[in-house]
Short mmCIF file of C-alpha atoms and ligand atoms in Angstrom, two decimals:
data_model
loop_
_atom_site.label_atom_id
_atom_site.label_comp_id
_atom_site.label_asym_id
_atom_site.label_seq_id
_atom_site.Cartn_x
_atom_site.Cartn_y
_atom_site.Cartn_z
CA MET A 3 -31.10 -59.65 -60.32
CA ASN A 4 -30.86 -57.07 -57.56
CA THR A 5 -27.73 -56.98 -55.43
CA HIS A 6 -29.05 -56.64 -51.91
CA LEU A 7 -26.82 -58.95 -49.91
CA TYR A 8 -23.69 -57.49 -48.37
CA ILE A 9 -21.14 -60.25 -47.89
CA ASN A 10 -17.37 -59.95 -47.40
CA GLY A 11 -17.47 -56.29 -48.41
CA GLN A 12 -19.34 -56.92 -51.69
CA TRP A 13 -22.94 -56.30 -52.72
CA GLN A 14 -24.28 -59.53 -54.23
CA SER A 15 -27.45 -60.97 -55.70
CA GLY A 16 -29.07 -64.02 -54.12
CA ILE A 17 -30.58 -67.26 -55.40
CA SER A 18 -34.12 -65.90 -55.48
CA GLU A 19 -36.11 -62.76 -54.68
CA ILE A 20 -39.15 -61.81 -52.63
CA GLU A 21 -41.61 -59.04 -53.37
CA ASN A 22 -41.95 -56.17 -50.91
CA ARG A 23 -45.28 -54.26 -50.92
CA ASN A 24 -46.34 -51.14 -49.09
CA PRO A 25 -48.97 -52.14 -46.46
CA SER A 26 -50.57 -48.68 -46.81
CA ASP A 27 -50.99 -49.12 -50.59
CA LEU A 28 -50.87 -52.63 -51.99
CA SER A 29 -50.48 -51.29 -55.54
CA ASP A 30 -47.08 -49.87 -54.51
CA ILE A 31 -44.45 -52.55 -55.04
CA ILE A 32 -41.34 -51.28 -53.29
CA GLY A 33 -39.14 -53.81 -55.02
CA ASN A 34 -37.93 -57.38 -55.23
CA TYR A 35 -35.32 -58.30 -52.64
CA ALA A 36 -32.57 -60.88 -52.75
CA GLN A 37 -32.60 -64.07 -50.72
CA ALA A 38 -29.26 -65.64 -49.83
CA SER A 39 -28.21 -69.23 -50.42
CA ALA A 40 -26.79 -71.42 -47.67
CA ASP A 41 -23.37 -71.10 -49.36
CA GLN A 42 -23.57 -67.31 -49.24
CA LEU A 43 -24.35 -67.49 -45.54
CA GLN A 44 -21.29 -69.69 -45.03
CA SER A 45 -19.07 -67.26 -46.91
CA ALA A 46 -20.43 -64.38 -44.77
CA LEU A 47 -19.58 -66.35 -41.62
CA ASP A 48 -16.08 -67.20 -42.87
CA ALA A 49 -15.47 -63.57 -43.84
CA ALA A 50 -16.69 -62.42 -40.43
CA ARG A 51 -14.35 -64.82 -38.63
CA ALA A 52 -11.41 -63.54 -40.65
CA ALA A 53 -12.26 -59.84 -40.25
CA GLN A 54 -12.99 -59.80 -36.52
CA PRO A 55 -9.38 -59.96 -35.20
CA VAL A 56 -8.34 -57.27 -37.69
CA TRP A 57 -11.07 -54.96 -36.40
CA TRP A 58 -10.18 -55.64 -32.77
CA ALA A 59 -6.53 -54.88 -33.51
CA ALA A 60 -7.47 -51.57 -35.18
CA GLY A 61 -7.91 -50.07 -31.71
CA ILE A 62 -10.34 -47.87 -29.88
CA GLN A 63 -9.88 -44.59 -31.75
CA LYS A 64 -10.72 -46.31 -35.05
CA ARG A 65 -13.77 -48.06 -33.62
CA HIS A 66 -14.95 -44.86 -31.95
CA ASP A 67 -14.65 -42.89 -35.20
CA VAL A 68 -16.53 -45.50 -37.25
CA MET A 69 -19.37 -45.71 -34.72
CA MET A 70 -19.61 -41.92 -34.65
CA ALA A 71 -19.70 -41.68 -38.45
CA ILE A 72 -22.49 -44.26 -38.74
CA GLY A 73 -24.55 -42.59 -36.03
CA THR A 74 -24.09 -39.10 -37.43
CA GLU A 75 -25.15 -40.17 -40.92
CA LEU A 76 -28.23 -42.01 -39.63
CA MET A 77 -29.33 -38.91 -37.74
CA ALA A 78 -28.67 -36.64 -40.71
CA ARG A 79 -30.67 -38.93 -43.03
CA ALA A 80 -33.53 -39.65 -40.61
CA GLN A 81 -36.17 -38.08 -42.86
CA GLU A 82 -35.08 -39.94 -46.02
CA ILE A 83 -34.67 -43.35 -44.37
CA GLY A 84 -37.71 -42.76 -42.17
CA GLU A 85 -39.81 -42.47 -45.32
CA MET A 86 -38.77 -45.97 -46.31
CA VAL A 87 -39.48 -47.30 -42.83
CA ALA A 88 -42.97 -45.75 -43.03
CA ARG A 89 -43.49 -47.06 -46.56
CA GLU A 90 -42.56 -50.68 -45.96
CA GLU A 91 -43.46 -51.16 -42.27
CA GLY A 92 -46.50 -48.89 -42.10
CA LYS A 93 -45.70 -46.66 -39.12
CA PRO A 94 -46.51 -42.96 -39.55
CA LEU A 95 -43.70 -40.91 -41.08
CA ALA A 96 -42.92 -39.03 -37.85
CA GLU A 97 -42.41 -42.36 -36.07
CA GLY A 98 -40.27 -43.70 -38.91
CA LYS A 99 -38.10 -40.60 -38.80
CA GLY A 100 -37.87 -40.79 -35.02
CA GLU A 101 -36.85 -44.43 -35.21
CA VAL A 102 -33.96 -43.72 -37.61
CA TYR A 103 -32.77 -40.80 -35.48
CA ARG A 104 -32.84 -43.09 -32.44
CA ALA A 105 -30.84 -45.70 -34.36
CA GLY A 106 -28.20 -43.01 -34.91
CA GLN A 107 -28.15 -42.28 -31.19
CA PHE A 108 -27.37 -45.94 -30.46
CA PHE A 109 -24.25 -45.68 -32.61
CA THR A 110 -23.05 -42.38 -31.14
CA TYR A 111 -23.73 -43.69 -27.63
CA PHE A 112 -21.62 -46.79 -28.29
CA ALA A 113 -18.93 -44.65 -29.91
CA ALA A 114 -18.39 -43.25 -26.41
CA GLU A 115 -18.65 -46.70 -24.80
CA VAL A 116 -15.69 -47.81 -26.95
CA LEU A 117 -13.55 -45.39 -24.96
CA ARG A 118 -14.99 -46.48 -21.62
CA ASN A 119 -14.01 -50.15 -21.97
CA GLN A 120 -11.43 -49.77 -19.18
CA GLY A 121 -11.27 -53.01 -17.21
CA ASP A 122 -10.29 -53.57 -13.57
CA LEU A 123 -7.12 -54.00 -11.57
CA ALA A 124 -6.95 -56.33 -8.58
CA GLU A 125 -4.34 -57.21 -6.03
CA SER A 126 -3.43 -60.87 -5.83
CA THR A 127 -3.51 -63.00 -2.70
CA ARG A 128 -0.04 -64.12 -3.83
CA LEU A 129 2.87 -61.74 -3.33
CA GLY A 130 4.51 -60.54 -6.53
CA VAL A 131 1.49 -61.32 -8.68
CA GLU A 132 -0.66 -58.69 -10.40
CA ILE A 133 -4.13 -59.22 -11.76
CA ASP A 134 -6.10 -57.37 -14.38
CA VAL A 135 -9.55 -58.04 -15.76
CA ARG A 136 -10.27 -57.01 -19.35
CA ARG A 137 -13.22 -57.24 -21.65
CA GLU A 138 -12.53 -58.77 -25.05
CA PRO A 139 -14.89 -59.32 -27.99
CA VAL A 140 -16.95 -62.52 -28.10
CA GLY A 141 -16.16 -62.98 -31.82
CA VAL A 142 -18.85 -63.33 -34.50
CA VAL A 143 -22.31 -62.12 -33.49
CA ALA A 144 -25.45 -63.27 -35.33
CA VAL A 145 -28.14 -60.60 -35.22
CA VAL A 146 -31.71 -61.73 -35.99
CA SER A 147 -34.17 -58.85 -35.93
CA PRO A 148 -37.92 -58.28 -36.43
CA TRP A 149 -39.87 -55.95 -38.71
CA ASN A 150 -41.55 -53.67 -36.16
CA PHE A 151 -38.44 -51.51 -35.58
CA PRO A 152 -36.50 -52.41 -38.72
CA VAL A 153 -33.68 -49.90 -38.15
CA ALA A 154 -33.62 -49.20 -34.39
CA THR A 155 -33.64 -52.82 -33.18
CA PRO A 156 -30.73 -53.97 -35.36
CA ALA A 157 -28.94 -50.71 -34.49
CA TRP A 158 -29.09 -51.40 -30.75
CA LYS A 159 -27.53 -54.82 -31.43
CA ILE A 160 -25.04 -54.03 -34.23
CA ALA A 161 -23.70 -50.86 -32.56
CA PRO A 162 -22.48 -52.54 -29.35
CA ALA A 163 -21.35 -55.62 -31.30
CA LEU A 164 -19.02 -53.56 -33.50
CA ALA A 165 -18.07 -51.11 -30.75
CA PHE A 166 -16.72 -53.91 -28.57
CA GLY A 167 -14.69 -55.37 -31.44
CA ASN A 168 -16.95 -58.11 -32.81
CA ALA A 169 -17.93 -59.02 -36.37
CA VAL A 170 -21.62 -59.21 -37.35
CA VAL A 171 -23.78 -61.37 -39.60
CA TRP A 172 -27.24 -59.78 -39.70
CA LYS A 173 -30.46 -61.53 -40.78
CA PRO A 174 -33.24 -58.91 -40.82
CA ALA A 175 -36.97 -59.67 -41.07
CA ASN A 176 -38.07 -60.52 -44.58
CA LEU A 177 -40.95 -58.01 -44.32
CA THR A 178 -38.60 -55.01 -44.11
CA PRO A 179 -35.60 -55.55 -46.43
CA ALA A 180 -35.41 -51.99 -47.81
CA SER A 181 -34.83 -50.41 -44.39
CA ALA A 182 -32.15 -53.02 -43.73
CA ILE A 183 -30.32 -52.07 -46.91
CA PHE A 184 -30.14 -48.41 -45.89
CA LEU A 185 -28.48 -49.34 -42.61
CA ALA A 186 -26.16 -51.85 -44.31
CA GLU A 187 -25.05 -49.28 -46.90
CA ILE A 188 -24.12 -46.79 -44.21
CA ILE A 189 -22.14 -49.39 -42.25
CA GLY A 190 -20.60 -50.97 -45.36
CA LYS A 191 -19.14 -47.74 -46.72
CA GLN A 192 -17.05 -47.12 -43.60
CA ASP A 193 -13.35 -47.91 -43.50
CA ILE A 194 -13.79 -51.34 -41.91
CA PRO A 195 -12.28 -54.73 -42.82
CA ALA A 196 -14.18 -56.57 -45.57
CA GLY A 197 -16.42 -59.16 -43.94
CA LEU A 198 -16.66 -57.39 -40.60
CA PHE A 199 -20.32 -56.62 -41.22
CA ASN A 200 -22.57 -58.78 -43.42
CA LEU A 201 -26.22 -58.48 -44.43
CA VAL A 202 -27.69 -61.90 -45.26
CA MET A 203 -31.36 -61.87 -46.14
CA GLY A 204 -33.59 -64.91 -46.38
CA ALA A 205 -36.46 -66.75 -44.72
CA GLY A 206 -36.13 -67.07 -40.96
CA ARG A 207 -36.89 -70.79 -40.90
CA GLU A 208 -34.19 -71.44 -43.53
CA ILE A 209 -31.33 -68.90 -43.52
CA GLY A 210 -32.15 -67.75 -39.98
CA GLN A 211 -32.22 -71.31 -38.66
CA THR A 212 -28.94 -72.22 -40.39
CA LEU A 213 -27.34 -69.07 -38.99
CA VAL A 214 -28.30 -69.75 -35.38
CA GLU A 215 -27.23 -73.42 -35.67
CA SER A 216 -23.78 -72.53 -37.01
CA PRO A 217 -20.75 -73.37 -34.87
CA LYS A 218 -19.06 -70.37 -36.55
CA VAL A 219 -21.29 -68.04 -34.51
CA ASP A 220 -20.11 -67.08 -31.03
CA ALA A 221 -23.17 -65.13 -29.86
CA ILE A 222 -26.77 -64.66 -31.04
CA SER A 223 -28.89 -61.59 -30.33
CA PHE A 224 -32.55 -62.08 -31.27
CA THR A 225 -35.75 -60.05 -31.01
CA GLY A 226 -39.05 -61.60 -32.07
CA SER A 227 -41.64 -64.12 -31.01
CA VAL A 228 -41.43 -66.57 -28.11
CA PRO A 229 -41.73 -69.76 -30.22
CA VAL A 230 -38.87 -68.73 -32.52
CA GLY A 231 -36.88 -67.64 -29.46
CA ARG A 232 -37.30 -71.04 -27.83
CA GLY A 233 -36.02 -72.71 -30.99
CA ILE A 234 -33.02 -70.37 -31.11
CA ALA A 235 -32.16 -71.08 -27.47
CA ALA A 236 -32.32 -74.82 -28.18
CA ALA A 237 -30.09 -74.43 -31.26
CA ALA A 238 -27.63 -72.25 -29.32
CA VAL A 239 -27.12 -74.73 -26.52
CA VAL A 240 -25.86 -77.39 -28.94
CA ASN A 241 -22.80 -75.25 -29.72
CA MET A 242 -22.73 -73.53 -26.32
CA THR A 243 -23.31 -70.25 -28.18
CA LYS A 244 -23.99 -67.21 -26.02
CA VAL A 245 -27.57 -66.05 -26.53
CA GLN A 246 -29.62 -62.98 -25.68
CA MET A 247 -33.29 -62.66 -26.62
CA GLU A 248 -36.11 -60.13 -26.33
CA MET A 249 -39.48 -61.69 -27.07
CA GLY A 250 -43.17 -61.37 -26.33
CA SER A 251 -45.02 -59.35 -23.76
CA LYS A 252 -48.44 -58.64 -22.28
CA ASN A 253 -47.69 -55.34 -20.63
CA PRO A 254 -50.10 -54.23 -17.89
CA MET A 255 -50.96 -50.66 -17.02
CA ILE A 256 -52.68 -50.08 -13.67
CA ILE A 257 -55.05 -47.11 -13.59
CA MET A 258 -55.80 -46.12 -9.99
CA GLU A 259 -58.79 -44.13 -8.79
CA ASP A 260 -56.48 -41.29 -7.62
CA CYS A 261 -54.89 -40.74 -11.04
CA ASP A 262 -55.20 -37.81 -13.39
CA LEU A 263 -57.87 -39.42 -15.57
CA ASP A 264 -57.18 -37.52 -18.78
CA LEU A 265 -53.46 -38.20 -18.52
CA ALA A 266 -54.21 -41.88 -17.89
CA VAL A 267 -56.35 -42.05 -21.04
CA LEU A 268 -53.68 -40.26 -23.06
CA HIS A 269 -50.89 -42.59 -21.91
CA ALA A 270 -52.96 -45.78 -22.05
CA SER A 271 -54.30 -45.14 -25.56
CA GLY A 272 -50.92 -43.96 -26.85
CA ALA A 273 -49.18 -47.04 -25.49
CA ALA A 274 -51.91 -49.39 -26.71
CA PHE A 275 -52.34 -48.10 -30.26
CA GLY A 276 -49.09 -46.31 -31.13
CA GLY A 277 -47.20 -48.14 -33.88
CA THR A 278 -50.51 -49.95 -34.63
CA GLY A 279 -49.99 -51.81 -31.33
CA GLN A 280 -47.03 -53.62 -32.90
CA LYS A 281 -44.59 -52.85 -30.11
CA CYS A 282 -43.21 -55.23 -27.52
CA THR A 283 -43.82 -52.39 -25.03
CA ALA A 284 -47.50 -51.85 -25.99
CA ALA A 285 -50.04 -51.56 -23.14
CA SER A 286 -52.29 -54.55 -23.75
CA ARG A 287 -53.87 -55.09 -20.32
CA LEU A 288 -55.43 -52.00 -18.71
CA ILE A 289 -56.23 -52.85 -15.10
CA VAL A 290 -58.63 -50.19 -13.88
CA HIS A 291 -59.89 -49.40 -10.38
CA GLU A 292 -63.62 -50.04 -10.18
CA LYS A 293 -64.34 -46.49 -8.87
CA ILE A 294 -63.19 -44.88 -12.10
CA HIS A 295 -63.68 -47.83 -14.43
CA ASP A 296 -66.72 -46.55 -16.31
CA ALA A 297 -65.41 -43.00 -16.69
CA PHE A 298 -62.02 -44.26 -17.88
CA VAL A 299 -63.53 -46.69 -20.37
CA GLU A 300 -65.82 -44.02 -21.82
CA LYS A 301 -62.90 -41.65 -22.38
CA LEU A 302 -60.69 -44.46 -23.72
CA VAL A 303 -63.28 -45.41 -26.32
CA ASP A 304 -63.58 -41.76 -27.36
CA ALA A 305 -59.80 -41.59 -27.72
CA ALA A 306 -59.67 -44.83 -29.73
CA ARG A 307 -62.38 -43.61 -32.09
CA ALA A 308 -60.66 -40.26 -32.56
CA TYR A 309 -57.41 -41.73 -33.90
CA LYS A 310 -56.80 -40.99 -37.55
CA VAL A 311 -56.01 -44.33 -39.18
CA GLY A 312 -54.53 -43.99 -42.63
CA ASN A 313 -51.67 -44.14 -45.09
CA ALA A 314 -48.40 -44.04 -43.15
CA LEU A 315 -46.98 -41.38 -45.45
CA ALA A 316 -50.06 -39.12 -45.39
CA GLU A 317 -50.10 -35.89 -43.42
CA GLY A 318 -51.99 -36.22 -40.14
CA THR A 319 -52.01 -40.02 -39.94
CA GLN A 320 -51.72 -41.18 -36.34
CA ILE A 321 -52.03 -44.94 -36.84
CA GLY A 322 -50.78 -46.65 -39.97
CA PRO A 323 -51.81 -50.03 -41.36
CA VAL A 324 -51.04 -53.42 -39.85
CA VAL A 325 -47.73 -54.66 -41.28
CA SER A 326 -48.97 -57.62 -43.36
CA GLU A 327 -51.95 -59.63 -44.46
CA GLY A 328 -50.95 -62.45 -42.10
CA GLN A 329 -50.69 -60.11 -39.13
CA LEU A 330 -54.07 -58.50 -39.97
CA LYS A 331 -55.73 -61.91 -40.19
CA GLN A 332 -54.24 -62.86 -36.82
CA ASN A 333 -55.57 -59.59 -35.33
CA LEU A 334 -59.09 -60.17 -36.68
CA ASP A 335 -58.97 -63.74 -35.35
CA TYR A 336 -58.13 -62.32 -31.91
CA ILE A 337 -61.15 -60.01 -32.14
CA ALA A 338 -63.36 -63.04 -32.85
CA LEU A 339 -61.66 -64.99 -30.07
CA GLY A 340 -62.21 -62.19 -27.54
CA GLN A 341 -65.90 -62.07 -28.38
CA ALA A 342 -66.16 -65.87 -28.15
CA GLU A 343 -64.49 -65.71 -24.72
CA GLY A 344 -67.20 -63.30 -23.54
CA ALA A 345 -65.32 -59.98 -23.70
CA GLU A 346 -67.31 -56.93 -24.75
CA LEU A 347 -65.97 -55.22 -27.88
CA LEU A 348 -66.68 -51.52 -27.25
CA CYS A 349 -65.17 -50.12 -30.43
CA GLY A 350 -63.00 -50.93 -33.44
CA GLY A 351 -61.67 -54.32 -34.39
CA GLN A 352 -62.81 -54.20 -38.02
CA ARG A 353 -60.85 -53.79 -41.22
CA LEU A 354 -61.07 -50.26 -42.62
CA GLU A 355 -61.15 -49.00 -46.19
CA ARG A 356 -59.09 -46.01 -47.20
CA ASP A 357 -58.25 -44.25 -50.49
CA THR A 358 -55.56 -46.81 -51.12
CA GLU A 359 -56.03 -50.52 -50.48
CA GLY A 360 -54.07 -51.50 -47.36
CA TYR A 361 -54.19 -53.49 -44.13
CA TYR A 362 -56.04 -50.86 -42.10
CA MET A 363 -57.71 -51.77 -38.84
CA ALA A 364 -59.75 -49.70 -36.37
CA PRO A 365 -58.21 -49.62 -32.87
CA ALA A 366 -60.18 -51.90 -30.60
CA VAL A 367 -61.12 -51.78 -26.91
CA PHE A 368 -62.36 -54.87 -25.11
CA ALA A 369 -64.02 -54.39 -21.70
CA GLY A 370 -65.39 -56.91 -19.23
CA THR A 371 -62.32 -59.08 -19.71
CA ARG A 372 -60.74 -61.49 -17.24
CA ASN A 373 -57.03 -62.02 -16.91
CA ASP A 374 -57.38 -65.73 -17.67
CA MET A 375 -58.82 -65.09 -21.13
CA ARG A 376 -56.47 -65.86 -24.02
CA ILE A 377 -56.72 -62.24 -25.20
CA ASN A 378 -55.10 -61.29 -21.88
CA ARG A 379 -52.51 -64.08 -21.93
CA GLU A 380 -51.20 -64.15 -25.50
CA GLU A 381 -49.24 -61.44 -27.26
CA MET A 382 -51.53 -60.12 -30.01
CA PHE A 383 -49.19 -57.45 -31.42
CA ALA A 384 -52.26 -55.59 -32.59
CA PRO A 385 -54.16 -52.31 -32.03
CA ILE A 386 -56.29 -54.12 -29.45
CA THR A 387 -56.34 -53.40 -25.73
CA CYS A 388 -58.24 -55.15 -22.96
CA VAL A 389 -59.71 -53.55 -19.83
CA ILE A 390 -59.81 -55.58 -16.62
CA LYS A 391 -61.73 -54.18 -13.64
CA ALA A 392 -59.99 -54.40 -10.24
CA GLY A 393 -61.33 -53.77 -6.72
CA GLY A 394 -58.19 -52.07 -5.37
CA TYR A 395 -54.43 -51.63 -5.69
CA SER A 396 -53.41 -55.03 -4.28
CA GLU A 397 -55.78 -56.87 -6.56
CA ALA A 398 -54.60 -54.80 -9.53
CA LEU A 399 -50.97 -55.61 -8.76
CA ASP A 400 -51.72 -59.33 -8.44
CA ILE A 401 -53.45 -59.29 -11.83
CA ALA A 402 -50.59 -57.34 -13.38
CA ASN A 403 -48.06 -59.86 -12.10
CA GLU A 404 -50.07 -62.87 -13.23
CA SER A 405 -48.51 -63.36 -16.65
CA GLU A 406 -45.77 -65.48 -18.16
CA PHE A 407 -44.27 -62.22 -19.49
CA GLY A 408 -42.60 -59.30 -17.73
CA LEU A 409 -41.24 -56.69 -20.11
CA THR A 410 -42.74 -53.30 -19.20
CA ALA A 411 -45.49 -52.30 -16.77
CA GLY A 412 -47.05 -49.01 -15.76
CA ILE A 413 -49.10 -47.38 -13.05
CA MET A 414 -51.10 -44.15 -13.16
CA THR A 415 -51.47 -42.78 -9.63
CA THR A 416 -50.88 -39.64 -7.58
CA SER A 417 -49.96 -41.73 -4.53
CA LEU A 418 -46.21 -41.79 -3.92
CA ALA A 419 -46.64 -44.78 -1.61
CA ARG A 420 -48.41 -46.82 -4.31
CA ALA A 421 -45.93 -45.74 -6.96
CA ASN A 422 -43.02 -46.85 -4.78
CA HIS A 423 -44.70 -50.11 -3.88
CA PHE A 424 -45.36 -50.79 -7.55
CA ARG A 425 -41.73 -50.09 -8.50
CA ALA A 426 -40.58 -52.59 -5.91
CA ASN A 427 -43.16 -55.32 -6.42
CA MET A 428 -43.99 -55.36 -10.13
CA ARG A 429 -42.18 -58.26 -11.79
CA ALA A 430 -41.05 -56.56 -15.00
CA GLY A 431 -37.81 -55.42 -16.58
CA CYS A 432 -38.99 -51.82 -16.95
CA VAL A 433 -41.59 -50.09 -14.74
CA MET A 434 -43.18 -46.75 -15.60
CA VAL A 435 -44.89 -44.37 -13.16
CA ASN A 436 -47.33 -41.90 -14.73
CA LEU A 437 -45.85 -42.68 -18.14
CA PRO A 438 -46.87 -44.96 -21.01
CA THR A 439 -45.50 -48.54 -21.03
CA ALA A 440 -43.93 -47.77 -24.42
CA GLY A 441 -41.09 -45.28 -24.82
CA THR A 442 -37.65 -46.00 -23.43
CA ASP A 443 -34.27 -44.22 -23.43
CA TYR A 444 -31.22 -45.41 -25.35
CA HIS A 445 -28.56 -45.22 -22.64
CA VAL A 446 -30.05 -47.52 -19.99
CA PRO A 447 -30.77 -51.27 -19.98
CA PHE A 448 -33.80 -52.64 -21.77
CA GLY A 449 -35.25 -56.09 -21.27
CA GLY A 450 -37.69 -58.14 -19.26
CA ARG A 451 -38.35 -61.16 -17.11
CA GLY A 452 -40.02 -64.52 -17.65
CA ALA A 453 -40.79 -65.36 -21.26
CA SER A 454 -40.09 -61.76 -22.35
CA SER A 455 -36.31 -62.04 -22.20
CA PHE A 456 -33.51 -64.55 -21.99
CA GLY A 457 -29.90 -63.76 -21.30
CA SER A 458 -28.31 -60.48 -20.27
CA ARG A 459 -29.77 -57.03 -20.90
CA GLU A 460 -29.50 -54.98 -24.06
CA GLN A 461 -28.53 -51.28 -24.31
CA GLY A 462 -26.58 -48.90 -22.13
CA ARG A 463 -23.48 -50.01 -20.23
CA TYR A 464 -25.16 -53.34 -19.51
CA ALA A 465 -24.74 -54.33 -23.17
CA ALA A 466 -21.05 -55.01 -22.47
CA GLU A 467 -22.06 -58.14 -20.59
CA PHE A 468 -23.28 -59.79 -23.78
CA TYR A 469 -20.96 -58.38 -26.42
CA THR A 470 -17.74 -59.01 -24.51
CA THR A 471 -16.14 -61.85 -22.68
CA VAL A 472 -14.08 -61.23 -19.58
CA LYS A 473 -10.43 -62.27 -19.32
CA THR A 474 -8.61 -62.38 -15.98
CA ALA A 475 -4.82 -62.08 -16.35
CA TYR A 476 -2.33 -63.08 -13.61
CA VAL A 477 1.16 -61.72 -14.08
CA ALA A 478 4.19 -62.53 -11.91
CA ALA A 479 6.26 -59.37 -12.11
CA GLY A 480 9.56 -61.05 -11.13
CA GLU A 481 12.62 -59.22 -9.80
CA PRO A 482 14.53 -56.63 -11.85
CA ALA A 483 17.84 -57.99 -13.14
P1 NDP B 518 -40.64 -64.08 -35.67
O1 NDP B 518 -40.16 -64.40 -34.30
O2 NDP B 518 -41.08 -65.20 -36.55
O3 NDP B 518 -39.48 -63.30 -36.50
C1 NDP B 518 -38.48 -62.49 -35.93
C2 NDP B 518 -37.17 -62.71 -36.71
O4 NDP B 518 -36.75 -64.07 -36.59
C3 NDP B 518 -37.31 -62.46 -38.22
O5 NDP B 518 -36.11 -61.96 -38.73
C4 NDP B 518 -37.56 -63.86 -38.74
O6 NDP B 518 -37.27 -63.99 -40.11
C5 NDP B 518 -36.61 -64.66 -37.87
N1 NDP B 518 -36.90 -66.06 -37.77
C6 NDP B 518 -38.08 -66.70 -37.96
N2 NDP B 518 -37.93 -68.03 -37.77
C7 NDP B 518 -36.63 -68.24 -37.46
C8 NDP B 518 -35.87 -69.39 -37.15
N3 NDP B 518 -36.42 -70.61 -37.13
N4 NDP B 518 -34.56 -69.26 -36.87
C9 NDP B 518 -33.98 -68.04 -36.89
N5 NDP B 518 -34.65 -66.90 -37.19
C10 NDP B 518 -35.97 -67.00 -37.45
O7 NDP B 518 -41.77 -63.02 -35.57
P2 NDP B 518 -42.79 -62.58 -36.74
O8 NDP B 518 -42.17 -61.49 -37.46
O9 NDP B 518 -43.25 -63.76 -37.54
O10 NDP B 518 -44.02 -62.08 -35.87
C11 NDP B 518 -44.86 -63.05 -35.26
C12 NDP B 518 -45.24 -62.60 -33.87
O11 NDP B 518 -44.05 -62.44 -33.09
C13 NDP B 518 -45.91 -61.25 -33.79
O12 NDP B 518 -47.27 -61.33 -34.02
C14 NDP B 518 -45.59 -60.84 -32.39
O13 NDP B 518 -46.50 -61.42 -31.50
C15 NDP B 518 -44.22 -61.44 -32.15
N6 NDP B 518 -43.14 -60.44 -32.32
C16 NDP B 518 -42.67 -59.82 -31.22
C17 NDP B 518 -41.71 -58.85 -31.34
C18 NDP B 518 -41.21 -58.14 -30.14
O14 NDP B 518 -40.50 -57.14 -30.28
N7 NDP B 518 -41.57 -58.58 -28.95
C19 NDP B 518 -41.15 -58.43 -32.62
C20 NDP B 518 -41.73 -59.16 -33.74
C21 NDP B 518 -42.67 -60.12 -33.56
P3 NDP B 518 -38.45 -63.80 -41.21
O15 NDP B 518 -38.90 -62.43 -41.15
O16 NDP B 518 -37.75 -64.09 -42.48
O17 NDP B 518 -39.48 -64.82 -40.85
#
């Protein structure tokens, strides 16, 4: 049996294993990966509870140095680990490498944040009393992460969790266990208390569910789908566990008649199809001014057709395969649904054959869509984008805002007045002007509104809100003897 679980400072085997195949080449079995038992999860939680105060007491220099070491190694090994990300998730190698490098940056960023955890002083309304406000760790953090960014997403959760003195029990997505092991090995080999960091793999509805229901967990950070997120929020409230979630999206991009058309096509197609459309920041609703609608659509279709879809590890590949058979089936069902709803499929949407058997799909453009169609309301997580024609800026903004989600949103315009109005009136967590909806920095908050997010923001200084709890101390100084 393989030893893939990292619990209480030991690599362990599980009670069963799952097979992991390369979505670019189904004949390539990456390996069989351990699944934890409920007892192993409990021992990880107990170990985490015991290790957390030891880690907190180790002090800021120690925590800074460990964060720095993890980040530096991730950056140095970006090519090697990026190859595994590309192999098991299906994103092109350059994106896999970039993701691992970014994961390293999260750790080095939070290495510095360790030193900036400085608190506040306040005067008291009572004479002779002093007040200080400090941030302390929340305790044991459960991290539940998805497959689409198998290293970067857990990194932006685990890095602040450890930096602020917490212990971690991490349940990664079952589709990407090999990437998780790389990250766990780098964290596990640091000089940290046994049990401070634990990797517990298993099915979300079993091990994941037990984890989020545990009263031994003080905070849960989750990224994934809305239905699973709702269940996690319901489980968390039973124990009054702190919860933070990033979920679905339906990101709009408004293309105005005064924009640079070629730039708009570049950004819209890149944001729609990059990462095979499997990004929570993907541009899935393109709301286009009627004056340039036909010209934009023609160029967009040309761009979609020009993408090189292929093996994630092959030179020149721009779009890799869909991550899994289930996800591909869901995508093809959405193509059929869009057509049944009356949308016009202008290109793509079919499964593709390549030299190796994989889950390849041609990027698809739907035109003639309405915002009330299901393809414009539900997160597809697919290389499919939908064009909606709008009569003017106000109408475009109304359409953009009419969604249960609100993660990212973009506008392409040369009008400063429109850009400023959009920034102020778009209901989204991140707004982009003359930029793609996908692509964010690591040192500023990330998150959304509505069904896209729940709880406080991730990343940057704002992460402290979730990974710490505030203590207000009142001290009567007394008189010197
Ligand atoms: P899920 O929400 O099912 O999975 C995300 C993570 O949660 C995985 O680690 C999963 O484990 C775990 N999980 C699943 N069920 C539970 C549970 N009951 N309790 C605790 N943890 C659980 O997303 P999928 O990967 O199945 O993708 C489905 C859809 O979700 C996509 O098509 C996309 O629309 C959306 N999605 C959105 C993401 C985003 O960033 N916005 C990211 C990923 C998905 P396991 O892998 O073992 O099931």
